[in-house]
Coordinates of C-alpha atoms in Angstrom, one line a residue:
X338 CA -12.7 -100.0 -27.3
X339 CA -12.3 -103.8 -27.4
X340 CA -13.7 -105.2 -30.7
X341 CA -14.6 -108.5 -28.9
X342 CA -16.3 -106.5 -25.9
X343 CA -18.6 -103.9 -27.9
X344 CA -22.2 -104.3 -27.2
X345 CA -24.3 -104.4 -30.1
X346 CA -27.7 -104.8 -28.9
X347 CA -28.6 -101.1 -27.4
X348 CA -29.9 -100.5 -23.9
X349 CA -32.9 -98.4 -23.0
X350 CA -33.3 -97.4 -18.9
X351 CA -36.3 -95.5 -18.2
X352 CA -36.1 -92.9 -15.6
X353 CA -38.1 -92.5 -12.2
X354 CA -37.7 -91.1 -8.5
X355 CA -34.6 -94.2 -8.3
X356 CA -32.7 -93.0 -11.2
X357 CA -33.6 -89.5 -12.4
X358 CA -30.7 -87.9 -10.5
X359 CA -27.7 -86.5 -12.5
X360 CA -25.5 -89.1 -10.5
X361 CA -27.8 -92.2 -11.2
X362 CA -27.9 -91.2 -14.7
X363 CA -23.7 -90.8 -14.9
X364 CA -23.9 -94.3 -13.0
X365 CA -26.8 -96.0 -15.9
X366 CA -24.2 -94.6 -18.8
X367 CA -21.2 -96.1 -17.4
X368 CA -22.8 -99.4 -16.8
X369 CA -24.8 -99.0 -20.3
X370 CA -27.4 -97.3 -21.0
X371 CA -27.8 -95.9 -24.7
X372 CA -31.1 -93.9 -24.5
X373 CA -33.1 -92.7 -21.3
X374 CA -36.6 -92.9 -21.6
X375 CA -39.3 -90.6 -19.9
X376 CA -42.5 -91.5 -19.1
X377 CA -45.0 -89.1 -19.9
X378 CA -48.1 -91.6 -18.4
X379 CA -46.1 -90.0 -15.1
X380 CA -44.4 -86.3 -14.1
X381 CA -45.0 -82.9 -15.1
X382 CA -43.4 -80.6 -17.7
X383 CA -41.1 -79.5 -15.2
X384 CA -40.1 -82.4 -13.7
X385 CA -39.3 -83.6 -16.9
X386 CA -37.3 -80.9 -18.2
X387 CA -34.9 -81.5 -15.5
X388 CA -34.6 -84.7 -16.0
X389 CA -33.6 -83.8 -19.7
X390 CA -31.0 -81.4 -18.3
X391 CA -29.6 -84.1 -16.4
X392 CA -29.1 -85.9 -19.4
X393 CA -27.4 -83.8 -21.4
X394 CA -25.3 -82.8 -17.8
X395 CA -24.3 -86.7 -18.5
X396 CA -23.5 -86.8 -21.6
X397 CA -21.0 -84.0 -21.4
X398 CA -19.6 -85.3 -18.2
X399 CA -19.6 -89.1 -19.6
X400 CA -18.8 -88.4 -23.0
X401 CA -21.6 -90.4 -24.2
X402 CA -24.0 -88.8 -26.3
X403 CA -27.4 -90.6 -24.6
X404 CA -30.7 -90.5 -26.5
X405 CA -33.9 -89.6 -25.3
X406 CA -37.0 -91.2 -25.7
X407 CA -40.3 -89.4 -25.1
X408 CA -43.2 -91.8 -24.2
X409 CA -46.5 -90.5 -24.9
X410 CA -49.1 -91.9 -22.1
X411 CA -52.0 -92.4 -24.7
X412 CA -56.0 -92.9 -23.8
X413 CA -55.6 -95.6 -20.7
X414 CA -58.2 -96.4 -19.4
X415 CA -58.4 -96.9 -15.7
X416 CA -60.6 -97.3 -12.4
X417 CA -61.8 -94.3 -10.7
X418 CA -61.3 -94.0 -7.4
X419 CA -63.0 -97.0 -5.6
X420 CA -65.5 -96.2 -2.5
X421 CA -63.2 -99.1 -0.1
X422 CA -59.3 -99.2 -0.4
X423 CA -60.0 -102.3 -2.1
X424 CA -62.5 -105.0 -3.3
X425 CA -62.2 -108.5 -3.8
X426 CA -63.8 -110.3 -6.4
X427 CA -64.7 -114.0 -6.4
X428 CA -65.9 -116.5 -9.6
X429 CA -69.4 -115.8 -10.3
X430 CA -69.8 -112.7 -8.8
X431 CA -71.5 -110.2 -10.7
X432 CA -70.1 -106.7 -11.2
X433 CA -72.1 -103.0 -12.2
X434 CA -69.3 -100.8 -14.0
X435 CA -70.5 -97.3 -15.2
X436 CA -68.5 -94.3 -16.2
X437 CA -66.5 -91.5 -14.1
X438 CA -64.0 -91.0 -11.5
X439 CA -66.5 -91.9 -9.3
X440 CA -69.4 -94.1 -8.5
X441 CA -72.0 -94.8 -6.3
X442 CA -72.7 -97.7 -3.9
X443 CA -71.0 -100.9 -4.8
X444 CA -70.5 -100.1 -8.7
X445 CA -67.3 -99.6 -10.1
X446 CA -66.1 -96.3 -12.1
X447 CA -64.4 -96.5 -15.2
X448 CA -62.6 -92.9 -16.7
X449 CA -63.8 -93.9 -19.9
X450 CA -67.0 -91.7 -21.4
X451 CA -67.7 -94.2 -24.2
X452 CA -67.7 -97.3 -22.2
X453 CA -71.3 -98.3 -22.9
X454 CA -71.0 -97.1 -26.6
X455 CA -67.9 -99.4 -27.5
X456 CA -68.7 -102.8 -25.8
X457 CA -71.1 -104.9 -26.2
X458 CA -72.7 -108.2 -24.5
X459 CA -70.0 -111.0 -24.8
X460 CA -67.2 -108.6 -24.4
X461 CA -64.4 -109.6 -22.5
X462 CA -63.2 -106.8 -20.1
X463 CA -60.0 -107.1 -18.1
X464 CA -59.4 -105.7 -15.2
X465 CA -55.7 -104.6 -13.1
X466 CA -54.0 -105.4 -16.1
X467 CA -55.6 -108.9 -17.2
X468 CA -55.5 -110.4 -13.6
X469 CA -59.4 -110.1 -13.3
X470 CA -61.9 -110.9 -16.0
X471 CA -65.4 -109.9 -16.3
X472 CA -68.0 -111.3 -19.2
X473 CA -70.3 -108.0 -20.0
X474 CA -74.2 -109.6 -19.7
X475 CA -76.3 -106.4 -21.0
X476 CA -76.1 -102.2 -20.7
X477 CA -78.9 -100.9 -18.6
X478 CA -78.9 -97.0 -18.5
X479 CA -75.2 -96.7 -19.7
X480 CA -73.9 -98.7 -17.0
X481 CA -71.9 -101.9 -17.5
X482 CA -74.0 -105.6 -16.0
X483 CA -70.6 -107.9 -15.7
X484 CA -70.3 -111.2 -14.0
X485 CA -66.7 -112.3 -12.9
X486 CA -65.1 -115.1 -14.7
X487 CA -61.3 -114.5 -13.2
X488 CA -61.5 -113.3 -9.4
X489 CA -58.9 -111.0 -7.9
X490 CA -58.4 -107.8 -6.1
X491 CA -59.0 -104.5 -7.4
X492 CA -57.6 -100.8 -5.9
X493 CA -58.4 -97.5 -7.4
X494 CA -57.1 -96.7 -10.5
X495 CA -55.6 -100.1 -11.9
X496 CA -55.9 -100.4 -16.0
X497 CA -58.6 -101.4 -18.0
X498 CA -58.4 -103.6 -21.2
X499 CA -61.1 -103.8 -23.8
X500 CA -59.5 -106.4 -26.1
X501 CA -61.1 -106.5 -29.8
X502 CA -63.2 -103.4 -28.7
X503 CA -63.4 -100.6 -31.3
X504 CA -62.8 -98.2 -29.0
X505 CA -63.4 -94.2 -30.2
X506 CA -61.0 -92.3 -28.4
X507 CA -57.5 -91.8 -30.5
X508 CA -54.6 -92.7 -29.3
X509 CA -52.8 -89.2 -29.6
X510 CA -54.8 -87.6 -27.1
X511 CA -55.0 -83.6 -25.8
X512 CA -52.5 -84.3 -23.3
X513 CA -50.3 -85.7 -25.8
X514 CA -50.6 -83.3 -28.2
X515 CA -49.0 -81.0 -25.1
X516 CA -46.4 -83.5 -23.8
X517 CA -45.2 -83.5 -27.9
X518 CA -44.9 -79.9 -28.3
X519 CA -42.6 -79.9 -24.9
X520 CA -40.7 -82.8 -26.2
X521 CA -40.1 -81.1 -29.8
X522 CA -39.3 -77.7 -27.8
X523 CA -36.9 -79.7 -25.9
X524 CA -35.2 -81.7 -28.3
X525 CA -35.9 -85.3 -27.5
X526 CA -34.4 -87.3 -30.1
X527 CA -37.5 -90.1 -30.1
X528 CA -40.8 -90.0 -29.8
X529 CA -43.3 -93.5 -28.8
X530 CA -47.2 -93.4 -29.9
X531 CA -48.9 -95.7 -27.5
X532 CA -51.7 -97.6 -27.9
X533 CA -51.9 -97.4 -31.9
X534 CA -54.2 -99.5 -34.0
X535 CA -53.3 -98.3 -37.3
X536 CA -51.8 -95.9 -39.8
X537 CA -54.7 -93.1 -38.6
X538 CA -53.3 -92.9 -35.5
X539 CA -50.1 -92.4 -36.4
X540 CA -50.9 -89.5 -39.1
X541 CA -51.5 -86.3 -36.5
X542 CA -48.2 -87.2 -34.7
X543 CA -46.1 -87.2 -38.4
X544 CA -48.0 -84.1 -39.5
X545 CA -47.0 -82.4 -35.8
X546 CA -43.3 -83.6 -36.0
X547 CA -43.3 -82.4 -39.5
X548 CA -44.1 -78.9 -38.8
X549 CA -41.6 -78.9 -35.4
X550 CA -39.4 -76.6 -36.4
X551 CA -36.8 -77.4 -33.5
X552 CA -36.6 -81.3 -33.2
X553 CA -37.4 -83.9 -35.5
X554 CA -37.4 -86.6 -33.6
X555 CA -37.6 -90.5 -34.6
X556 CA -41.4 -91.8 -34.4
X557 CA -42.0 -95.4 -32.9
X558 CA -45.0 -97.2 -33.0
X559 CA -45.6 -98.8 -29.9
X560 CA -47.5 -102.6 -31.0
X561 CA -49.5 -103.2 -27.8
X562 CA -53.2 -103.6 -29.3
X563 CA -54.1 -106.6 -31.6
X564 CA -55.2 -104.4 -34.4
X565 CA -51.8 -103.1 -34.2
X566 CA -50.3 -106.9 -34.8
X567 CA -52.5 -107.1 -37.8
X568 CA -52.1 -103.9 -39.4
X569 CA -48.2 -104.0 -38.7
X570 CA -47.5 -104.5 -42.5
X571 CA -49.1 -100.8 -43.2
X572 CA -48.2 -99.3 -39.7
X573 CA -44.2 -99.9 -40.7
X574 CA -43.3 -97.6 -43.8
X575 CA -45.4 -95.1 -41.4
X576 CA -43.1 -94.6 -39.0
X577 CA -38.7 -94.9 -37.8
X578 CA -39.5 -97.4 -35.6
X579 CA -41.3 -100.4 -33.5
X580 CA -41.4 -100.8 -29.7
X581 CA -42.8 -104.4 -28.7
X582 CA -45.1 -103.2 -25.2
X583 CA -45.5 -107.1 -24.1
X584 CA -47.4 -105.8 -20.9
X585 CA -50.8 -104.2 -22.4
X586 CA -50.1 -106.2 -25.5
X587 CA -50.1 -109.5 -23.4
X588 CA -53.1 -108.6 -21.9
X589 CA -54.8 -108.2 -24.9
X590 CA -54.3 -111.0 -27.2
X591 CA -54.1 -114.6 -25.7
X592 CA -50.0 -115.1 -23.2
X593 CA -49.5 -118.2 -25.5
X594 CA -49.2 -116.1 -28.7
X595 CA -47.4 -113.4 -27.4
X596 CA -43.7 -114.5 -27.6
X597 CA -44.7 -115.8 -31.6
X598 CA -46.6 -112.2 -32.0
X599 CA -42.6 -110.9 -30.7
X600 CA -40.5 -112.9 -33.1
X601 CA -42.9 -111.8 -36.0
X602 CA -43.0 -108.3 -35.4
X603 CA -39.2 -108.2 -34.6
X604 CA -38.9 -109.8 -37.9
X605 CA -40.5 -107.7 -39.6
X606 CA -39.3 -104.3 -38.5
X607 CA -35.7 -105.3 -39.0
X608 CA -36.6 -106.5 -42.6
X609 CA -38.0 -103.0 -42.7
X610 CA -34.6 -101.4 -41.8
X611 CA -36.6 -99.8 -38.6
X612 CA -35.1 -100.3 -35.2
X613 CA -37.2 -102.5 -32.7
X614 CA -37.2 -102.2 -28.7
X615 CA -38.1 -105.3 -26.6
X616 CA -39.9 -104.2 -23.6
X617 CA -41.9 -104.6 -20.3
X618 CA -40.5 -107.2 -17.9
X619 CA -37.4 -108.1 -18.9
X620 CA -36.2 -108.5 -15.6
X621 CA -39.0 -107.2 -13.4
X622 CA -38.0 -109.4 -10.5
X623 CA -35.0 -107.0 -9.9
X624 CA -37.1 -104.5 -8.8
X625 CA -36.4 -105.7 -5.6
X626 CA -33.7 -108.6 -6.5
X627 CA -29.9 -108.0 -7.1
X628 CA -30.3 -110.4 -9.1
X629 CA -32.8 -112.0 -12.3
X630 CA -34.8 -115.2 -12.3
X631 CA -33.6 -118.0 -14.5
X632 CA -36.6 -117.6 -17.0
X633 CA -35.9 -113.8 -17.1
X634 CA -32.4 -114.1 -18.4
X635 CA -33.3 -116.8 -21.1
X636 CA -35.8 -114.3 -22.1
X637 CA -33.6 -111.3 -22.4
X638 CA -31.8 -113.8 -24.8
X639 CA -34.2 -114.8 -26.7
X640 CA -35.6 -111.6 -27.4
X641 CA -31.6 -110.7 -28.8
X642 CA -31.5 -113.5 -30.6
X643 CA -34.4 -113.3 -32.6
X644 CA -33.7 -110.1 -33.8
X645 CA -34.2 -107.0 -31.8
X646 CA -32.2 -103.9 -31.8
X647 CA -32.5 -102.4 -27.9
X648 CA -34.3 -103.8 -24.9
X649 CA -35.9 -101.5 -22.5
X650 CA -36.3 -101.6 -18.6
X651 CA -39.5 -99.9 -17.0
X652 CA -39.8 -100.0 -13.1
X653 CA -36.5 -101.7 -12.9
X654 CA -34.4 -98.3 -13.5
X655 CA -37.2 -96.2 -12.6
X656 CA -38.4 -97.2 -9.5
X657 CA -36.7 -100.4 -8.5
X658 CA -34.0 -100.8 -5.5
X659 CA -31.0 -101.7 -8.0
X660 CA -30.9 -99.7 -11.3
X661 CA -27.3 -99.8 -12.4
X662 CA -27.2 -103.6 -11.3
X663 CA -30.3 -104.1 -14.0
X664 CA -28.3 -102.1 -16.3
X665 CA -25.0 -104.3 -16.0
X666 CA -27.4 -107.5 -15.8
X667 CA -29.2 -106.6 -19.5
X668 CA -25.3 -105.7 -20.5
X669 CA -23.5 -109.0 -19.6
X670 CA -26.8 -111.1 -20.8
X671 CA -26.5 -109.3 -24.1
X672 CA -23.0 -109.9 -24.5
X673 CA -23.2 -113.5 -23.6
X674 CA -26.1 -114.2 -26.2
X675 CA -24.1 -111.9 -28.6
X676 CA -21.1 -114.9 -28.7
X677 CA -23.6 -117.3 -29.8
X678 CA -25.2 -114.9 -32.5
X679 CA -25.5 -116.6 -36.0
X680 CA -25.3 -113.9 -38.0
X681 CA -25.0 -115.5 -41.3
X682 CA -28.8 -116.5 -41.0
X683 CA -29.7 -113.2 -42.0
X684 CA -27.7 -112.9 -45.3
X685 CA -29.4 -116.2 -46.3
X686 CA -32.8 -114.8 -45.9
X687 CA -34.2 -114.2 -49.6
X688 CA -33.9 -110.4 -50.9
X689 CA -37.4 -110.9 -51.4
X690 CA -38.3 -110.1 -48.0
X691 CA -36.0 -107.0 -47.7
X692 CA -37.9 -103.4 -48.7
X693 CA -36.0 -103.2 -52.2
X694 CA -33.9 -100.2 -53.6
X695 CA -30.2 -99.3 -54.1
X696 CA -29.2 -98.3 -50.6
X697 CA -30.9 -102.1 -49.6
X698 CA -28.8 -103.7 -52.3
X699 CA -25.4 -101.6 -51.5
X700 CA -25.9 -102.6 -47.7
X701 CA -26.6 -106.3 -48.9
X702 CA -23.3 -106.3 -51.2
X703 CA -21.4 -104.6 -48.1
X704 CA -22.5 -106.9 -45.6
X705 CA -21.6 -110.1 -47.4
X706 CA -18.2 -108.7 -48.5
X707 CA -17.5 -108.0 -45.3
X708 CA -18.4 -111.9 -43.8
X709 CA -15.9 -113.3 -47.0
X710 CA -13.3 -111.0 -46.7
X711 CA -13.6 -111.4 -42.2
X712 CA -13.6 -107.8 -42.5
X713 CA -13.1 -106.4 -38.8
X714 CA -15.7 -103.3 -39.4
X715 CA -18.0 -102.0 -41.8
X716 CA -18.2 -97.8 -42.0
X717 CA -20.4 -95.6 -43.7
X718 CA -21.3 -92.3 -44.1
X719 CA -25.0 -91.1 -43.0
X720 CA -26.6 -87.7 -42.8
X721 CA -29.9 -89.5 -41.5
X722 CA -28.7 -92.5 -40.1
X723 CA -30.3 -94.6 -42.8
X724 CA -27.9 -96.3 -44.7
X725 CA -26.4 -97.3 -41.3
X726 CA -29.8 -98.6 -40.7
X727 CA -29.9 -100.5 -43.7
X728 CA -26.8 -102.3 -42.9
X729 CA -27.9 -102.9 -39.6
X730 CA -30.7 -104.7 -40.1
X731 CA -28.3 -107.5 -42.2
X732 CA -27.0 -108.2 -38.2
X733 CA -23.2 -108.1 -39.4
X734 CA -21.1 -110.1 -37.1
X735 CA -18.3 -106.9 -37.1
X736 CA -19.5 -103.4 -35.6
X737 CA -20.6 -100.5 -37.8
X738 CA -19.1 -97.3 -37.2
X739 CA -22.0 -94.7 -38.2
X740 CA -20.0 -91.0 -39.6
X741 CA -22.4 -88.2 -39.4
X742 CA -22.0 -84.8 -39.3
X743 CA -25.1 -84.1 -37.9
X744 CA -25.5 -84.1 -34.0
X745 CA -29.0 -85.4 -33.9
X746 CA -28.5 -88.4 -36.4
X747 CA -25.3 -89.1 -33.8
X748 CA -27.5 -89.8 -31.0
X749 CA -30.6 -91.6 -32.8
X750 CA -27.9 -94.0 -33.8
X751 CA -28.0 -94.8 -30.5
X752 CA -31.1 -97.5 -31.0
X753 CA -29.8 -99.3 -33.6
X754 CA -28.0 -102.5 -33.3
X755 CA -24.4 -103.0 -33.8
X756 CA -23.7 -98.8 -35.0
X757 CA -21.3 -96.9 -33.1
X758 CA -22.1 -93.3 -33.7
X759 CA -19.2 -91.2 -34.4
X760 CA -19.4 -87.6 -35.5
X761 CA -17.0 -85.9 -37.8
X762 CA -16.6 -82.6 -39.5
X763 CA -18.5 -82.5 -43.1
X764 CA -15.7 -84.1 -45.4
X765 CA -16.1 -83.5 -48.9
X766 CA -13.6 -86.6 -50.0
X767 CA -14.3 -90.0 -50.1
X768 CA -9.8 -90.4 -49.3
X769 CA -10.8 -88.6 -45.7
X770 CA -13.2 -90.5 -45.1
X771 CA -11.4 -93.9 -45.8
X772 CA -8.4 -92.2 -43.9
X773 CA -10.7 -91.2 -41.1
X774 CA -12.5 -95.1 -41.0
X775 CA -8.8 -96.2 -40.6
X776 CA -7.6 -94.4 -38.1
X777 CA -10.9 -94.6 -35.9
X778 CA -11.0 -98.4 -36.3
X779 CA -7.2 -98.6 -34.9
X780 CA -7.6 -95.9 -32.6
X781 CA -10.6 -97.6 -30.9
X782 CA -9.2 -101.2 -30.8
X783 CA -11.3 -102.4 -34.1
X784 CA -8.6 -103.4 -36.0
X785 CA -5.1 -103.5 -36.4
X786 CA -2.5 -102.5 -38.8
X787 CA -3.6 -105.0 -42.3
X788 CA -7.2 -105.8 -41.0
X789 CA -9.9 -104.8 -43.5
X790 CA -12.6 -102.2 -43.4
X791 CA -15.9 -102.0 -45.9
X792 CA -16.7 -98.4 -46.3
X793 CA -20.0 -97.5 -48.1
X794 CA -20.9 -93.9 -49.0
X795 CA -22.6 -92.0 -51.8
X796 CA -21.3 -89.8 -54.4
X797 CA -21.7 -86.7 -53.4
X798 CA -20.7 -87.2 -50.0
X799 CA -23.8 -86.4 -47.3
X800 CA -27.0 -86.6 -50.1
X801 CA -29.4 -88.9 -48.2
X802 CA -30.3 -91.5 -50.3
X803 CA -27.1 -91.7 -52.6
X804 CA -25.3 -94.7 -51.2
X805 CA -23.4 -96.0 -54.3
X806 CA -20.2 -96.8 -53.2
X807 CA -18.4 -99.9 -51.7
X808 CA -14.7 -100.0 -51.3
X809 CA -12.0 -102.1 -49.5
X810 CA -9.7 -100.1 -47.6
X811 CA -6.6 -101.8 -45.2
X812 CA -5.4 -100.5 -42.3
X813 CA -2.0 -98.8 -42.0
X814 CA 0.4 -98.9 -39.4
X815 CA 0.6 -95.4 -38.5

C-alpha cells in the first residue's frame, strides 16, 4: 500500500443486471469500489439476497471487506400506464391528469391517491423527471386541469415531481418498512431514507433500526426535496449520514442553485462529522461511453474538492455497457483532484462551526499536530467508528488508519474519507496499540523507519466517547 497512491475519497457502485454477478463484483472491488449499493425502487427480496451473498463471496475472495448500502425506494410518484406507447406534448397544450394506474380517454393517470388534495392552482407539476412542465389551472371532480408550459414526450410510468407541494404520504412507506426488516435481517451495514423533508420522517426508521436486534446499520438522509435543504440543520444530528440525490433534487429546486445547494450541504455534513455521498450523474454518459465528457470529469472534481466523502454511480455500474471502466474512471479522477487537495483550508475554518465536545477538540489537536510535525499517518482507536469520523472530517492530508475490533464498524468505515479500516483483536494497552500503528503503517508502505505517527485513543481502551489521548509515536526499524 503506496502512501502517495491511497484513495481517500470512497467509491460507491450500485448494482444492476451489468454488475450484480459475483465476477463483476470481484472486478468493481479490484478497480475500487468501497460499498455496493442496492436499489430497492428495483428487485425483489430474493434477488437481492443474492446479490448480498455475492458480496460477501467478494469480500472473502478479494480481501476487501465491501459495505452495503440499502436504498429505500420511498413514495415516487409516477404515471400509470398510458393508453398510446407514448404522447407528445406541445407549448400550450392543455393536459387532464387524475389519479390511478389507469385512465380514460386522453387523461393522464398519476399513482398518487392525494393528487387533487395536495396541489393546488399555480402549482408547478413536472413531468419525466423535469423535462415536461405543466401549470395546474383548477380541480374539477378530483381530476387535475393542466396546460403545458415545457413540451416533451411522455411513456408510462416516468416520475412525477410536485415541487413545494406538501404532499401527505411519508416517506417511509409499507414497502419500506418490509425492504428494512430484510435489510436488518440481512445485515446491510447502511441504510438511505429517500425523499425526506424533515426530522418526522426520519423518526420511524431510527425507532425500527433501534429495536433491530441483528444489524444496526448507519442511517443516511437522502437531501433530494427542498424542505430537506432547508431543514438540513435539524435533519443532521438525526441521522450517520447525508447522500446529495442531485437527480430528483435538481428537479425540484431551480438547476442554477443546485451545484451551491451541493457545496452547502457537503459543508455542512462534514462540519457535522457525518459522511456525505455525491450522487446521480457523475458520469452518466458512460453508460454507453468508455469514456466521460469533459464537464463530467470537472464535476467529479469538484464535488471532491469541496468536500465530500464518497461519490456514487447509478446506471453506470448497474445497467451501463462499462462498469469496472466507470469504476477506474471515478478512481483515477479522484486521485488526480486528491494532488491538488488543500487540506490546510479546513484547519483554518473557525472551531465555531465544528459540533463542539472533547472527541471534536482531540481530533482538532491531532490533526494539526499531525500537518506541523508532516506526520505520515494519523491512527486511532474506534469501537463506533466515530472518533475516526471526527478526524475525518478535518480532511488530513496523511491517511487515517481506523483500529476496531468490531466487524461492522470495519466496513462502515468504508464511507468515510481518508480512513483505512483495519480490524484488530481487542487490546487492552495503549503500548499494543502504538506497537500495532507502527508496524501496520511500515508494513503497508505508510511510513518508514523514523517517520511519525499521531495515535489518538481513550482511556479505557474501546469506551465510545472517551477519546483523551494524543501521542507521538516513531517508527522503528524492525
Amino acid at each position: 500500500m503506496d502512501n502517495h497512491r491511497i484513495r481517500k475519497t470512497k467509491i460507491i457502485c450500485t448494482l444492476g443486471p451489468a454488475s450484480s454477478s459475483l465476477e463483476m463484483i470481484v472486478k468493481l472491488a479490484h478497480a475500487g469500489m468501497n460499498v455496493a449499493r442496492l436499489n430497492f425502487s428495483h428487485g425483489t427480496h430474493e434477488y437481492h439476497k443474492l446479490s448480498i451473498a455475492a458480496i460477501r463471496q467478494a469480500s472473502a475472495q478479494t480481501g476487501k471487506r465491501i459495505g452495503i448500502l440499502q436504498d429505500l425506494g420511498g413514495p415516487k410518484i409516477r404515471l400509470g400506464e398510458l393508453r398510446t406507447p407514448q404522447i407528445i406534448l406541445k407549448p400550450g397544450q392543455p393536459v387532464t391528469l387524475t389519479t390511478g394506474e389507469t385512465a380514460e380517454g386522453n387523461e393522464i393517470p398519476v399513482n398518487y391517491a392525494y393528487l387533487a388534495e395536495d396541489v393546488s392552482p399555480g402549482s408547478k407539476i413536472l413531468l419525466a423527471d423535469g423535462l415536461v412542465e405543466l401549470a395546474l389551472e383548477r380541480i374539477e371532480g378530483g381530476k387535475l386541469k393542466c396546460v403545458t408550459i415545457t413540451g416533451g414526450i411522455l411513456t408510462s410510468h416516468k416520475g412525477v415531481n410536485l415541487p413545494l407541494c406538501n404532499l401527505r404520504t411519508p416517506a417511509f412507506t409499507k414497502k419500506d418498512q418490509a425492504d428494512l426488516e430484510f435489510g436488518l435481517m440481512n445485515g446491510v451495514d447502511f441504510v438511505a431514507l429517500s425523499f425526506v423533508r424533515g426530522v418526522a420522517d426520519l423518526l420511524p426508521v431510527k425507532e425500527a433500526i433501534s429495536r433491530s436486534r441483528s444489524a444496526k446499520p448507519m442511517l443516511l438522509a437522502k437531501i433530494e426535496k427542498p424542505q430537506a435543504v432547508e431543514s438540513l440543520n435539524e435533519i443532521l444530528p438525526m441521522v450517520d449520514g447525508i447522500m446529495v440525490a442531485r437527480g430528483d433534487l435538481g428537479v425540484e429546486t431551480p438547476f442554477e442553485r443546485l451545484p451551491i445547494i451541493q457545496k452547502s450541504v457537503i459543508t455542512a455534513a462534514r462540519r457535522a462529522g457525518k459522511p456525505v455521498i455525491t450522487a446521480t450523474q457523475m458520469l452518466r454518459s458512460m453508460i454507453d461511453s468508455p469514456r466521460p465528457t469533459r464537464a463530467e470529469a470537472t464535476d467529479t472534481a469538484n464535488a471532491i474538492l469541496d468536500g465530500t466523502d464518497a461519490l456514487m454511480l447509478s446506471e453506470e455500474t448497474a445497467a451501463g455497457d462499462y462498469p469496472v471502466e466507470a469504476v477506474t474512471t471515478l478512481d483515477m479522477i479522484a486521485r488526480a483532484t486528491e494532488e491538488s487537495y488543500d487540506s490546510a483550508k479546513y484547519m483554518d475554518e473557525p472551531e465555531s462551526a465544528f459540533v463542539q465536545d472533547t472527541e471534536a477538540a482531540m481530533s482538532r489537536a491531532a490533526c494539526g499536530l499531525a500537518l506541523k510535525l508532516g506526520a505520515v499517518c494519523l491512527a486511532t482507536s474506534t469501537l463506533t467508528g466515530h472518533t475516526a469520523r471526527m478526524i475525518s472530517r478535518f480532511r488530513p492530508s496523511m491517511p487515517i488508519i481506523g483500529f476496531t475490533c468490531d466487524e461492522d464498524t470495519f466496513r462502515k468505515l468504508n464511507l468515510s474519507w481518508g480512513v483505512i479500516p483495519a480490524l484488530i483483536p481487542q487490546t487492552q494497552d495503549l503500548g499494543t496499540l502504538c506497537r500495532t500503528a507502527e508496524r501496520f503503517a511500515r508494513d503497508n508502505g505508510l511510513g518508514a523507519a523514523g517517520d511519525r505517527i499521531i495515535v489518538t485513543a481513550g482511556y479505557p481502551l474501546w469506551v465510545s466517547g472517551s477519546t483523551n489521548i494524543v501521542e507521538v509515536i516513531t517508527i522503528n526499524g524492525s
